[in-house]
Amino acid sequence: MLLSLGLWLGSCQVNDLQPQTALSETTAFQTPERLELTVAGVYDGAQSGFYNGSLTTGVVRGYPFGAAHLEQGDMRGEDMVSVQAFYAVTYRSTYDASSPNNGFFWQTTYAMINRANVVLAGLETAKPTAALTQAQIDAYKGEMRFLRALGHHYLLVFFARPFGDNPTAANGGIPYRTQPVTGGATVDQVVQQGRNTVSECYDKLIEDLNYAESVLPATRTNKITRATQGAAIALKMRVRLHQNNWAEVIKEGNKLVPATGALTSPIGAYQLTASPLGAFGAGNKNNTESIFSIENNDVDNGGVNGAPASMYNASGVGGRGIIAISPILWNQPFFPATDLRKSAAAVASDAPSAAGRGGNFSRKYVDVVNRSDNAPIIRYAEVLLTMAEALARTTPSDPRALTLLSAVRNRANTDAASQYTAASFATGTDLVRAIINERRPEFLAEGMRWLDIHRLSTDATYRQATGIPAKANNTILNFAPLYTNNPATTFALLPAIAYTDRLFVWPLPQEEILNNPVLSKQQNPGY
């Protein structure tokens, strides 16, 4: 059975570092303190899923969102390169229904979703008291529905075709699970749930996020690692962007982005940090830009084989030198040599060695000893660029869109020659393309690249490739000389994979097919 059946809290939980024991479903909702621990357990399910074992044993890799979504999302795209064999299956698209990385992403994401559903069912029985108000109960429900939406959306991006393809095709989406599995008859009922359409899934995403927005607080003490009203709105903007629903993106964006004046959100007071690295390093735990991140700490993290500081850092600064910035991105004309996101503070280099093939590595995650860096999910920079894209697609050459683009770009490009003005774009199409391009250096090493490739794959004007893009061949022996800042630089590439190829979407995991008689007839075509 692939779904977590209880409220296991483990020890050293994220958001509560005191060792805890398991709480049964009958006792978890009896006191405010127990309820808080139960909710923390769902966040832990988002952070520390296991690999190569059961859902409560095995090697911690940070599935689904503690670390693994960063590396998986980047390895599906072309802007980062696997210079060792660690993520080669994902990078080279040689996966099948038995591949562990995609299989465990599916399993741990649905396990987290089930935990959220169990808590939601329990919250329906909770009675308001002086110590636990109805508003607090509703806010807990909002957190659970936010996490449920987050999990389902990433499953859609990896296992289903994009909304722009054929959203009403039967069984084209994923099972959108809203019922808890707690044993007994419900196990069979949920196990036999089939795939919703993509459109149905997106309707449910919006329903969950609308509710979350209506009940979550605007801010809280641990505002980065617990869902807030702003996080629900920002995730809704992302979902609407994947639907190509520009009007709804703008409607939601107007809640977080002032029409004039300083770009400080009216909800949550989010604003860009002064430095493009301000939400990372020393600022990873407390900054004005991070809207939602998954917490890691020194006792609960993705481990040396999963934590971002291990995977993305050069070996020369204590990392493992596994996932490098690809020269494909490095040499793009929209990513100039003077960009602060290429500075020594942002990038470290390795020479080729017996352990790796060298390259330039992101320094967004710095704690290579304790591996405590939070895993970013949503930043205010994404809100601004998402809003800018929707505005520019709605009104060609929209000046507000240029303002929002410039806010993100100019903090990393302080020289006038690299900054944009209205004269930089001959057409409105050029402005939209610049906004989309800016997302690539801004969100490198944050797992965002595949999300954009996926949503744009059916966009004839702005698609990034005709499917999975060509990538730097990860068997290149020495990447170091390929970072030339010259787009004409050539090197060996892995061929692009067509959008129509089965490999564009991951197969439903073999274990799920074996256990679910309905899904066994709904495998993605070609697998």
Short mmCIF file of C-alpha atoms in Angstrom, two decimals:
data_model
loop_
_atom_site.label_atom_id
_atom_site.label_comp_id
_atom_site.label_asym_id
_atom_site.label_seq_id
_atom_site.Cartn_x
_atom_site.Cartn_y
_atom_site.Cartn_z
CA MET A 1 0.00 0.00 0.00
CA LEU A 2 1.56 3.28 -1.08
CA LEU A 3 -0.30 5.71 1.15
CA SER A 4 0.79 6.55 4.67
CA LEU A 5 -1.88 5.15 6.96
CA GLY A 6 -1.30 7.16 10.10
CA LEU A 7 0.03 10.25 11.78
CA TRP A 8 3.55 9.02 12.48
CA LEU A 9 5.54 11.93 13.85
CA GLY A 10 8.92 10.31 14.18
CA SER A 11 11.57 12.10 16.21
CA CYS A 12 13.16 15.52 15.89
CA GLN A 13 10.31 16.89 13.86
CA VAL A 14 10.58 19.88 11.59
CA ASN A 15 9.02 22.92 13.30
CA ASP A 16 9.30 21.19 16.68
CA LEU A 17 12.69 19.82 17.56
CA GLN A 18 11.75 17.97 20.75
CA PRO A 19 11.55 14.19 20.32
CA GLN A 20 7.96 13.01 19.99
CA THR A 21 6.20 9.70 19.88
CA ALA A 22 3.46 8.58 17.54
CA LEU A 23 -0.03 9.90 18.17
CA SER A 24 -3.00 7.77 17.26
CA GLU A 25 -5.83 9.21 15.22
CA THR A 26 -8.08 9.06 18.30
CA THR A 27 -5.78 11.12 20.53
CA ALA A 28 -4.16 13.51 18.06
CA PHE A 29 -7.00 16.06 18.23
CA GLN A 30 -7.75 16.01 21.95
CA THR A 31 -5.59 18.97 23.00
CA PRO A 32 -4.16 22.05 21.25
CA GLU A 33 -0.64 20.79 21.96
CA ARG A 34 -1.27 17.42 20.35
CA LEU A 35 -2.98 19.05 17.40
CA GLU A 36 0.04 21.29 16.85
CA LEU A 37 2.31 18.23 16.84
CA THR A 38 0.01 16.46 14.41
CA VAL A 39 0.13 19.38 12.00
CA ALA A 40 3.93 19.51 12.36
CA GLY A 41 3.94 15.85 11.32
CA VAL A 42 2.37 16.74 7.98
CA TYR A 43 5.08 19.32 7.34
CA ASP A 44 7.60 16.64 8.24
CA GLY A 45 5.98 14.41 5.62
CA ALA A 46 6.64 17.17 3.09
CA GLN A 47 10.24 17.49 4.20
CA SER A 48 11.81 14.15 5.01
CA GLY A 49 10.39 11.45 2.83
CA PHE A 50 12.47 8.34 2.43
CA TYR A 51 14.20 6.70 -0.51
CA ASN A 52 14.97 3.03 -1.09
CA GLY A 53 12.86 1.74 1.77
CA SER A 54 9.43 2.07 3.30
CA LEU A 55 7.79 5.42 3.94
CA THR A 56 9.18 5.45 7.48
CA THR A 57 12.53 3.69 6.99
CA GLY A 58 15.32 3.89 4.50
CA VAL A 59 17.60 6.68 3.33
CA VAL A 60 16.39 10.24 3.84
CA ARG A 61 16.64 12.19 0.57
CA GLY A 62 14.17 14.97 1.29
CA TYR A 63 11.20 13.67 -0.68
CA PRO A 64 9.00 15.24 -1.76
CA PHE A 65 9.83 18.89 -0.98
CA GLY A 66 12.68 18.96 1.51
CA ALA A 67 15.33 18.75 -1.20
CA ALA A 68 14.41 16.21 -3.85
CA HIS A 69 12.00 18.46 -5.76
CA LEU A 70 14.86 20.94 -6.28
CA GLU A 71 17.19 18.39 -7.80
CA GLN A 72 14.54 16.52 -9.77
CA GLY A 73 13.10 19.73 -11.23
CA ASP A 74 16.53 20.93 -12.28
CA MET A 75 17.66 17.60 -13.69
CA ARG A 76 14.62 17.45 -15.95
CA GLY A 77 15.71 20.72 -17.57
CA GLU A 78 18.82 22.01 -19.32
CA ASP A 79 20.01 24.86 -17.08
CA MET A 80 21.77 22.58 -14.59
CA VAL A 81 23.90 19.57 -15.46
CA SER A 82 24.57 16.33 -13.63
CA VAL A 83 28.37 16.18 -13.77
CA GLN A 84 28.39 12.90 -11.86
CA ALA A 85 26.21 9.82 -12.22
CA PHE A 86 23.98 10.58 -9.24
CA TYR A 87 20.97 11.99 -11.11
CA ALA A 88 21.84 10.58 -14.51
CA VAL A 89 18.59 8.63 -14.87
CA THR A 90 16.53 11.80 -14.51
CA TYR A 91 18.97 13.97 -16.45
CA ARG A 92 19.21 11.58 -19.41
CA SER A 93 15.51 10.59 -19.28
CA THR A 94 16.25 6.88 -19.03
CA TYR A 95 13.59 6.25 -16.39
CA ASP A 96 10.83 3.69 -16.52
CA ALA A 97 8.01 2.62 -14.23
CA SER A 98 10.47 0.94 -11.84
CA SER A 99 12.87 3.90 -11.45
CA PRO A 100 13.26 4.85 -7.78
CA ASN A 101 13.47 8.64 -8.03
CA ASN A 102 10.12 9.16 -9.73
CA GLY A 103 8.52 6.29 -7.84
CA PHE A 104 9.49 7.64 -4.43
CA PHE A 105 8.43 11.14 -5.40
CA TRP A 106 4.96 9.77 -6.15
CA GLN A 107 4.81 7.66 -2.99
CA THR A 108 6.04 10.30 -0.56
CA THR A 109 3.91 13.05 -2.06
CA TYR A 110 0.75 10.98 -1.74
CA ALA A 111 1.82 9.96 1.77
CA MET A 112 2.04 13.65 2.69
CA ILE A 113 -1.34 14.28 1.06
CA ASN A 114 -2.85 11.44 3.04
CA ARG A 115 -1.47 12.83 6.28
CA ALA A 116 -3.09 16.15 5.42
CA ASN A 117 -6.39 14.41 4.69
CA VAL A 118 -6.26 12.50 7.98
CA VAL A 119 -5.70 15.77 9.85
CA LEU A 120 -8.51 17.48 7.94
CA ALA A 121 -10.90 14.69 8.89
CA GLY A 122 -9.81 14.95 12.50
CA LEU A 123 -10.23 18.71 12.54
CA GLU A 124 -13.88 18.22 11.62
CA THR A 125 -14.30 16.59 15.03
CA ALA A 126 -12.36 19.22 16.98
CA LYS A 127 -14.51 21.38 19.25
CA PRO A 128 -13.66 25.04 19.85
CA THR A 129 -12.49 25.86 23.37
CA ALA A 130 -10.94 28.83 25.10
CA ALA A 131 -7.53 27.34 24.25
CA LEU A 132 -8.44 26.37 20.67
CA THR A 133 -10.68 28.78 18.83
CA GLN A 134 -12.62 28.06 15.67
CA ALA A 135 -10.34 30.48 13.82
CA GLN A 136 -7.33 28.40 14.85
CA ILE A 137 -9.04 25.19 13.77
CA ASP A 138 -9.86 26.74 10.41
CA ALA A 139 -6.28 27.98 10.01
CA TYR A 140 -5.00 24.44 10.55
CA LYS A 141 -7.41 23.30 7.84
CA GLY A 142 -5.99 25.99 5.58
CA GLU A 143 -2.46 24.71 6.12
CA MET A 144 -3.49 21.17 5.28
CA ARG A 145 -5.29 22.23 2.11
CA PHE A 146 -2.34 24.38 1.06
CA LEU A 147 0.02 21.41 1.41
CA ARG A 148 -2.49 19.15 -0.35
CA ALA A 149 -2.63 21.56 -3.27
CA LEU A 150 1.15 21.90 -3.40
CA GLY A 151 1.60 18.14 -3.57
CA HIS A 152 -1.01 17.58 -6.25
CA HIS A 153 0.33 20.38 -8.43
CA TYR A 154 3.85 18.95 -8.50
CA LEU A 155 2.44 15.50 -9.28
CA LEU A 156 0.60 17.02 -12.23
CA VAL A 157 3.76 18.69 -13.51
CA PHE A 158 5.74 15.44 -13.43
CA PHE A 159 3.15 12.78 -14.28
CA ALA A 160 0.63 14.53 -16.57
CA ARG A 161 0.62 16.63 -19.72
CA PRO A 162 0.22 20.39 -19.22
CA PHE A 163 -3.08 22.19 -18.93
CA GLY A 164 -2.55 23.70 -22.39
CA ASP A 165 -2.69 20.29 -24.05
CA ASN A 166 -6.08 18.63 -23.59
CA PRO A 167 -7.22 19.36 -20.04
CA THR A 168 -10.56 17.53 -20.31
CA ALA A 169 -9.13 14.27 -21.68
CA ALA A 170 -10.35 11.34 -19.62
CA ASN A 171 -7.79 10.11 -17.08
CA GLY A 172 -5.20 12.61 -18.25
CA GLY A 173 -4.43 14.02 -14.82
CA ILE A 174 -3.62 12.31 -11.54
CA PRO A 175 -5.84 11.03 -8.73
CA TYR A 176 -6.76 14.08 -6.66
CA ARG A 177 -7.13 12.56 -3.23
CA THR A 178 -9.31 14.28 -0.66
CA GLN A 179 -10.35 11.29 1.44
CA PRO A 180 -8.09 9.95 4.20
CA VAL A 181 -6.87 6.38 4.26
CA THR A 182 -7.04 5.24 7.88
CA GLY A 183 -7.68 1.53 7.50
CA GLY A 184 -10.76 -0.58 6.92
CA ALA A 185 -13.03 0.05 3.98
CA THR A 186 -11.48 3.40 3.13
CA VAL A 187 -8.29 1.66 2.03
CA ASP A 188 -10.02 -0.16 -0.80
CA GLN A 189 -12.05 2.91 -1.73
CA VAL A 190 -9.03 5.16 -2.11
CA VAL A 191 -6.70 2.56 -3.59
CA GLN A 192 -9.16 2.08 -6.40
CA GLN A 193 -9.43 5.79 -7.20
CA GLY A 194 -8.51 6.54 -10.79
CA ARG A 195 -7.08 9.59 -12.51
CA ASN A 196 -9.04 12.81 -12.70
CA THR A 197 -8.83 14.95 -15.79
CA VAL A 198 -6.23 17.71 -15.72
CA SER A 199 -9.03 20.27 -15.69
CA GLU A 200 -10.70 18.63 -12.69
CA CYS A 201 -7.37 18.63 -10.86
CA TYR A 202 -6.86 22.33 -11.49
CA ASP A 203 -10.38 23.10 -10.29
CA LYS A 204 -9.62 21.24 -7.07
CA LEU A 205 -6.28 23.04 -6.69
CA ILE A 206 -8.02 26.40 -6.88
CA GLU A 207 -10.75 25.25 -4.49
CA ASP A 208 -8.15 24.19 -1.92
CA LEU A 209 -6.14 27.39 -2.30
CA ASN A 210 -9.18 29.67 -2.17
CA TYR A 211 -10.13 28.08 1.13
CA ALA A 212 -6.56 28.34 2.42
CA GLU A 213 -6.40 32.01 1.54
CA SER A 214 -9.67 32.68 3.38
CA VAL A 215 -8.55 31.22 6.73
CA LEU A 216 -4.75 31.48 6.93
CA PRO A 217 -3.09 34.31 8.85
CA ALA A 218 -1.32 37.06 6.91
CA THR A 219 1.81 36.51 8.97
CA ARG A 220 3.08 34.36 11.81
CA THR A 221 6.26 33.98 13.86
CA ASN A 222 7.65 31.25 11.59
CA LYS A 223 6.21 32.92 8.51
CA ILE A 224 8.59 31.23 6.03
CA THR A 225 8.07 27.58 6.94
CA ARG A 226 4.38 27.60 7.82
CA ALA A 227 1.71 28.38 5.25
CA THR A 228 0.28 31.90 5.29
CA GLN A 229 -2.35 33.79 3.35
CA GLY A 230 0.35 35.19 1.08
CA ALA A 231 1.68 31.69 0.37
CA ALA A 232 -1.79 30.52 -0.69
CA ILE A 233 -2.19 33.51 -3.02
CA ALA A 234 1.29 33.09 -4.49
CA LEU A 235 0.74 29.38 -5.15
CA LYS A 236 -2.59 30.24 -6.74
CA MET A 237 -0.75 32.64 -9.06
CA ARG A 238 1.55 29.80 -10.09
CA VAL A 239 -1.37 27.47 -10.73
CA ARG A 240 -3.17 30.10 -12.81
CA LEU A 241 0.03 30.70 -14.78
CA HIS A 242 0.08 27.00 -15.66
CA GLN A 243 -3.49 27.42 -16.91
CA ASN A 244 -2.52 30.39 -19.09
CA ASN A 245 -5.23 32.30 -17.25
CA TRP A 246 -3.63 35.74 -17.30
CA ALA A 247 -6.66 37.58 -15.93
CA GLU A 248 -6.72 35.39 -12.82
CA VAL A 249 -2.96 35.73 -12.37
CA ILE A 250 -3.36 39.51 -12.38
CA LYS A 251 -6.35 39.36 -10.03
CA GLU A 252 -4.37 37.35 -7.50
CA GLY A 253 -1.17 39.28 -8.11
CA ASN A 254 -2.83 42.58 -7.30
CA LYS A 255 -3.29 41.28 -3.75
CA LEU A 256 0.48 40.97 -3.32
CA VAL A 257 1.94 43.55 -5.71
CA PRO A 258 1.22 47.28 -5.27
CA ALA A 259 0.15 49.09 -8.43
CA THR A 260 2.52 51.97 -7.70
CA GLY A 261 5.27 52.90 -5.29
CA ALA A 262 7.55 50.59 -3.37
CA LEU A 263 7.17 46.91 -4.16
CA THR A 264 6.16 45.76 -0.68
CA SER A 265 3.28 43.33 -0.48
CA PRO A 266 0.17 44.61 1.32
CA ILE A 267 -0.23 41.06 2.67
CA GLY A 268 2.75 39.73 4.56
CA ALA A 269 4.99 42.73 3.80
CA TYR A 270 7.05 40.66 1.33
CA GLN A 271 9.68 42.50 -0.65
CA LEU A 272 12.82 41.68 -2.60
CA THR A 273 16.00 41.51 -0.58
CA ALA A 274 18.68 43.99 -1.62
CA SER A 275 20.94 41.21 -2.88
CA PRO A 276 19.93 38.41 -5.27
CA LEU A 277 21.33 36.05 -2.60
CA GLY A 278 19.49 37.69 0.29
CA ALA A 279 17.03 34.80 0.66
CA PHE A 280 19.90 32.31 0.87
CA GLY A 281 22.98 31.74 2.98
CA ALA A 282 22.70 33.68 6.24
CA GLY A 283 19.25 34.90 5.18
CA ASN A 284 17.83 31.47 4.45
CA LYS A 285 15.93 31.27 7.74
CA ASN A 286 14.78 34.88 8.00
CA ASN A 287 14.34 37.30 5.13
CA THR A 288 11.68 39.48 3.54
CA GLU A 289 11.50 37.62 0.23
CA SER A 290 10.82 33.97 1.05
CA ILE A 291 7.08 33.37 1.03
CA PHE A 292 7.19 29.64 1.71
CA SER A 293 10.07 27.23 2.24
CA ILE A 294 10.37 23.74 3.67
CA GLU A 295 12.41 23.71 6.85
CA ASN A 296 15.56 21.66 7.24
CA ASN A 297 17.76 21.67 10.32
CA ASP A 298 20.87 20.04 11.69
CA VAL A 299 19.05 16.89 12.86
CA ASP A 300 16.37 16.59 10.15
CA ASN A 301 17.56 17.10 6.59
CA GLY A 302 18.00 15.38 3.26
CA GLY A 303 21.32 13.85 4.24
CA VAL A 304 24.55 13.97 2.31
CA ASN A 305 22.81 12.30 -0.67
CA GLY A 306 19.94 14.75 -0.82
CA ALA A 307 20.56 18.04 0.95
CA PRO A 308 20.92 21.02 -1.43
CA ALA A 309 24.21 22.11 0.14
CA SER A 310 25.68 18.69 -0.70
CA MET A 311 24.25 18.36 -4.18
CA TYR A 312 24.69 21.88 -5.56
CA ASN A 313 27.93 23.03 -3.91
CA ALA A 314 31.37 22.63 -5.43
CA SER A 315 33.65 20.12 -3.73
CA GLY A 316 36.12 22.93 -3.17
CA VAL A 317 33.73 24.54 -0.67
CA GLY A 318 32.67 21.30 1.00
CA GLY A 319 29.92 20.06 -1.30
CA ARG A 320 29.88 16.98 -3.48
CA GLY A 321 30.07 18.78 -6.81
CA ILE A 322 27.19 16.84 -8.36
CA ILE A 323 24.79 19.38 -9.91
CA ALA A 324 26.51 22.23 -11.75
CA ILE A 325 25.20 25.24 -13.60
CA SER A 326 25.06 24.24 -17.26
CA PRO A 327 27.13 26.22 -19.76
CA ILE A 328 23.89 26.34 -21.76
CA LEU A 329 22.47 28.81 -19.26
CA TRP A 330 25.79 30.43 -18.36
CA ASN A 331 26.44 31.50 -21.95
CA GLN A 332 23.00 32.94 -22.67
CA PRO A 333 23.10 36.60 -23.76
CA PHE A 334 20.44 37.51 -21.15
CA PHE A 335 22.83 36.28 -18.42
CA PRO A 336 25.80 38.66 -18.81
CA ALA A 337 29.23 38.22 -17.25
CA THR A 338 28.64 41.15 -14.88
CA ASP A 339 25.45 39.64 -13.42
CA LEU A 340 25.86 39.33 -9.65
CA ARG A 341 24.32 35.86 -9.88
CA LYS A 342 27.65 34.92 -11.52
CA SER A 343 29.81 36.55 -8.86
CA ALA A 344 32.19 34.67 -6.56
CA ALA A 345 29.62 35.04 -3.78
CA ALA A 346 27.05 33.22 -5.92
CA VAL A 347 29.18 30.65 -7.74
CA ALA A 348 32.11 28.38 -6.90
CA SER A 349 34.14 26.44 -9.45
CA ASP A 350 35.64 22.95 -9.42
CA ALA A 351 38.34 21.60 -11.66
CA PRO A 352 37.77 18.14 -13.13
CA SER A 353 38.94 15.31 -10.90
CA ALA A 354 38.51 11.60 -10.42
CA ALA A 355 35.29 12.36 -8.54
CA GLY A 356 33.72 14.71 -11.07
CA ARG A 357 33.99 16.68 -14.28
CA GLY A 358 34.38 20.17 -12.89
CA GLY A 359 32.11 23.12 -13.52
CA ASN A 360 30.52 26.17 -11.93
CA PHE A 361 28.30 25.47 -8.94
CA SER A 362 25.61 27.52 -7.22
CA ARG A 363 26.30 28.78 -3.69
CA LYS A 364 22.66 29.34 -2.77
CA TYR A 365 22.92 26.60 -0.15
CA VAL A 366 25.89 27.03 2.15
CA ASP A 367 25.58 24.74 5.16
CA VAL A 368 27.60 21.78 3.94
CA VAL A 369 28.27 20.62 7.51
CA ASN A 370 24.82 20.54 9.11
CA ARG A 371 22.81 20.68 5.85
CA SER A 372 20.24 22.96 7.48
CA ASP A 373 19.38 25.17 4.48
CA ASN A 374 15.63 25.48 3.95
CA ALA A 375 14.31 24.30 0.58
CA PRO A 376 12.71 27.28 -1.20
CA ILE A 377 9.26 26.80 -2.69
CA ILE A 378 7.99 30.34 -3.42
CA ARG A 379 9.79 33.69 -3.32
CA TYR A 380 8.52 37.20 -3.93
CA ALA A 381 10.73 37.34 -7.03
CA GLU A 382 8.49 34.65 -8.54
CA VAL A 383 5.38 36.66 -7.70
CA LEU A 384 6.81 39.72 -9.48
CA LEU A 385 7.91 37.83 -12.59
CA THR A 386 4.65 35.88 -12.76
CA MET A 387 2.67 39.12 -12.50
CA ALA A 388 4.91 40.74 -15.10
CA GLU A 389 4.35 37.89 -17.57
CA ALA A 390 0.57 38.01 -17.17
CA LEU A 391 0.50 41.78 -17.62
CA ALA A 392 2.74 41.67 -20.69
CA ARG A 393 0.72 38.88 -22.28
CA THR A 394 -2.48 40.86 -21.67
CA THR A 395 -1.25 44.31 -22.73
CA PRO A 396 1.70 44.38 -25.17
CA SER A 397 4.66 46.39 -23.83
CA ASP A 398 2.85 47.01 -20.53
CA PRO A 399 4.97 49.52 -18.55
CA ARG A 400 4.09 47.93 -15.21
CA ALA A 401 5.36 44.59 -16.51
CA LEU A 402 8.68 46.23 -17.36
CA THR A 403 8.85 47.75 -13.88
CA LEU A 404 8.36 44.37 -12.21
CA LEU A 405 10.87 42.67 -14.51
CA SER A 406 13.40 45.40 -13.82
CA ALA A 407 12.96 45.09 -10.06
CA VAL A 408 14.22 41.51 -10.22
CA ARG A 409 16.80 41.98 -12.95
CA ASN A 410 18.36 45.21 -11.77
CA ARG A 411 19.33 44.00 -8.34
CA ALA A 412 21.52 41.42 -10.10
CA ASN A 413 22.58 43.69 -12.97
CA THR A 414 23.70 46.98 -11.51
CA ASP A 415 25.41 48.22 -14.68
CA ALA A 416 23.16 50.26 -16.98
CA ALA A 417 24.28 48.33 -20.06
CA SER A 418 22.66 45.14 -18.73
CA GLN A 419 19.43 46.76 -17.57
CA TYR A 420 16.27 46.96 -19.63
CA THR A 421 14.34 50.02 -20.75
CA ALA A 422 11.26 50.31 -22.95
CA ALA A 423 13.62 50.76 -25.89
CA SER A 424 15.10 47.31 -25.22
CA PHE A 425 12.05 45.62 -26.74
CA ALA A 426 10.94 46.13 -30.31
CA THR A 427 7.66 44.33 -29.66
CA GLY A 428 5.51 43.16 -26.80
CA THR A 429 6.53 39.63 -27.68
CA ASP A 430 10.15 40.52 -26.93
CA LEU A 431 9.16 41.77 -23.48
CA VAL A 432 7.33 38.54 -22.62
CA ARG A 433 10.30 36.53 -23.81
CA ALA A 434 12.65 38.59 -21.63
CA ILE A 435 10.44 37.98 -18.60
CA ILE A 436 10.43 34.23 -19.21
CA ASN A 437 14.18 34.25 -19.80
CA GLU A 438 14.79 36.12 -16.54
CA ARG A 439 13.23 33.26 -14.61
CA ARG A 440 16.10 31.00 -15.65
CA PRO A 441 19.08 32.65 -13.88
CA GLU A 442 16.86 33.90 -11.06
CA PHE A 443 15.58 30.46 -10.07
CA LEU A 444 18.58 28.30 -10.94
CA ALA A 445 19.16 25.56 -8.35
CA GLU A 446 15.59 25.96 -7.06
CA GLY A 447 13.94 23.17 -9.08
CA MET A 448 11.82 25.61 -11.07
CA ARG A 449 13.11 24.95 -14.57
CA TRP A 450 10.93 21.93 -15.35
CA LEU A 451 7.82 23.79 -14.22
CA ASP A 452 8.41 26.41 -16.92
CA ILE A 453 9.34 23.90 -19.62
CA HIS A 454 6.21 21.92 -18.81
CA ARG A 455 3.74 24.83 -18.84
CA LEU A 456 5.24 26.42 -21.97
CA SER A 457 5.54 23.21 -23.98
CA THR A 458 2.25 23.85 -25.81
CA ASP A 459 2.89 27.59 -26.28
CA ALA A 460 3.84 28.07 -29.93
CA THR A 461 5.40 31.48 -29.28
CA TYR A 462 7.27 31.01 -26.02
CA ARG A 463 7.90 27.31 -25.61
CA GLN A 464 11.42 26.61 -24.45
CA ALA A 465 11.81 23.50 -26.55
CA THR A 466 9.67 21.06 -28.50
CA GLY A 467 9.70 18.77 -25.48
CA ILE A 468 12.59 17.95 -23.16
CA PRO A 469 15.30 20.34 -24.35
CA ALA A 470 18.77 19.38 -25.55
CA LYS A 471 21.19 19.28 -22.62
CA ALA A 472 24.93 19.44 -22.13
CA ASN A 473 26.21 15.89 -22.44
CA ASN A 474 27.09 14.87 -18.92
CA THR A 475 29.92 12.68 -20.15
CA ILE A 476 31.97 15.75 -21.12
CA LEU A 477 35.31 15.24 -19.37
CA ASN A 478 36.00 18.88 -18.49
CA PHE A 479 33.25 21.47 -18.12
CA ALA A 480 35.54 24.20 -16.81
CA PRO A 481 36.49 25.78 -20.17
CA LEU A 482 32.91 25.85 -21.44
CA TYR A 483 31.80 28.84 -19.32
CA THR A 484 32.73 31.49 -21.88
CA ASN A 485 29.82 34.00 -21.67
CA ASN A 486 29.64 33.51 -25.44
CA PRO A 487 26.42 32.01 -26.83
CA ALA A 488 28.31 30.73 -29.87
CA THR A 489 30.32 28.29 -27.74
CA THR A 490 29.64 24.71 -28.78
CA PHE A 491 29.98 21.43 -26.91
CA ALA A 492 28.47 17.95 -27.00
CA LEU A 493 24.74 17.82 -26.34
CA LEU A 494 22.24 15.16 -25.46
CA PRO A 495 19.52 15.35 -28.11
CA ALA A 496 16.18 16.96 -27.35
CA ILE A 497 13.25 14.63 -26.75
CA ALA A 498 10.03 15.48 -28.57
CA TYR A 499 6.98 16.60 -26.65
CA THR A 500 5.05 13.71 -28.21
CA ASP A 501 7.53 11.19 -26.80
CA ARG A 502 6.34 9.14 -23.83
CA LEU A 503 9.37 10.36 -21.85
CA PHE A 504 7.97 13.89 -21.57
CA VAL A 505 5.90 12.67 -18.62
CA TRP A 506 6.98 10.20 -16.00
CA PRO A 507 5.32 6.78 -15.89
CA LEU A 508 3.04 5.92 -13.01
CA PRO A 509 5.21 3.84 -10.65
CA GLN A 510 5.10 0.09 -11.11
CA GLU A 511 4.23 -0.55 -7.48
CA GLU A 512 1.22 1.75 -7.79
CA ILE A 513 0.10 -0.03 -10.96
CA LEU A 514 0.33 -3.37 -9.17
CA ASN A 515 -1.68 -2.18 -6.17
CA ASN A 516 -4.35 -0.09 -7.86
CA PRO A 517 -6.51 -2.06 -10.29
CA VAL A 518 -7.98 1.17 -11.69
CA LEU A 519 -4.65 2.91 -12.30
CA SER A 520 -3.26 -0.26 -13.83
CA LYS A 521 -5.47 0.52 -16.84
CA GLN A 522 -4.51 4.21 -16.87
CA GLN A 523 -0.72 4.15 -17.24
CA ASN A 524 0.74 6.98 -19.29
CA PRO A 525 0.88 5.96 -22.96
CA GLY A 526 3.99 4.17 -24.13
CA TYR A 527 5.03 2.71 -20.78
#
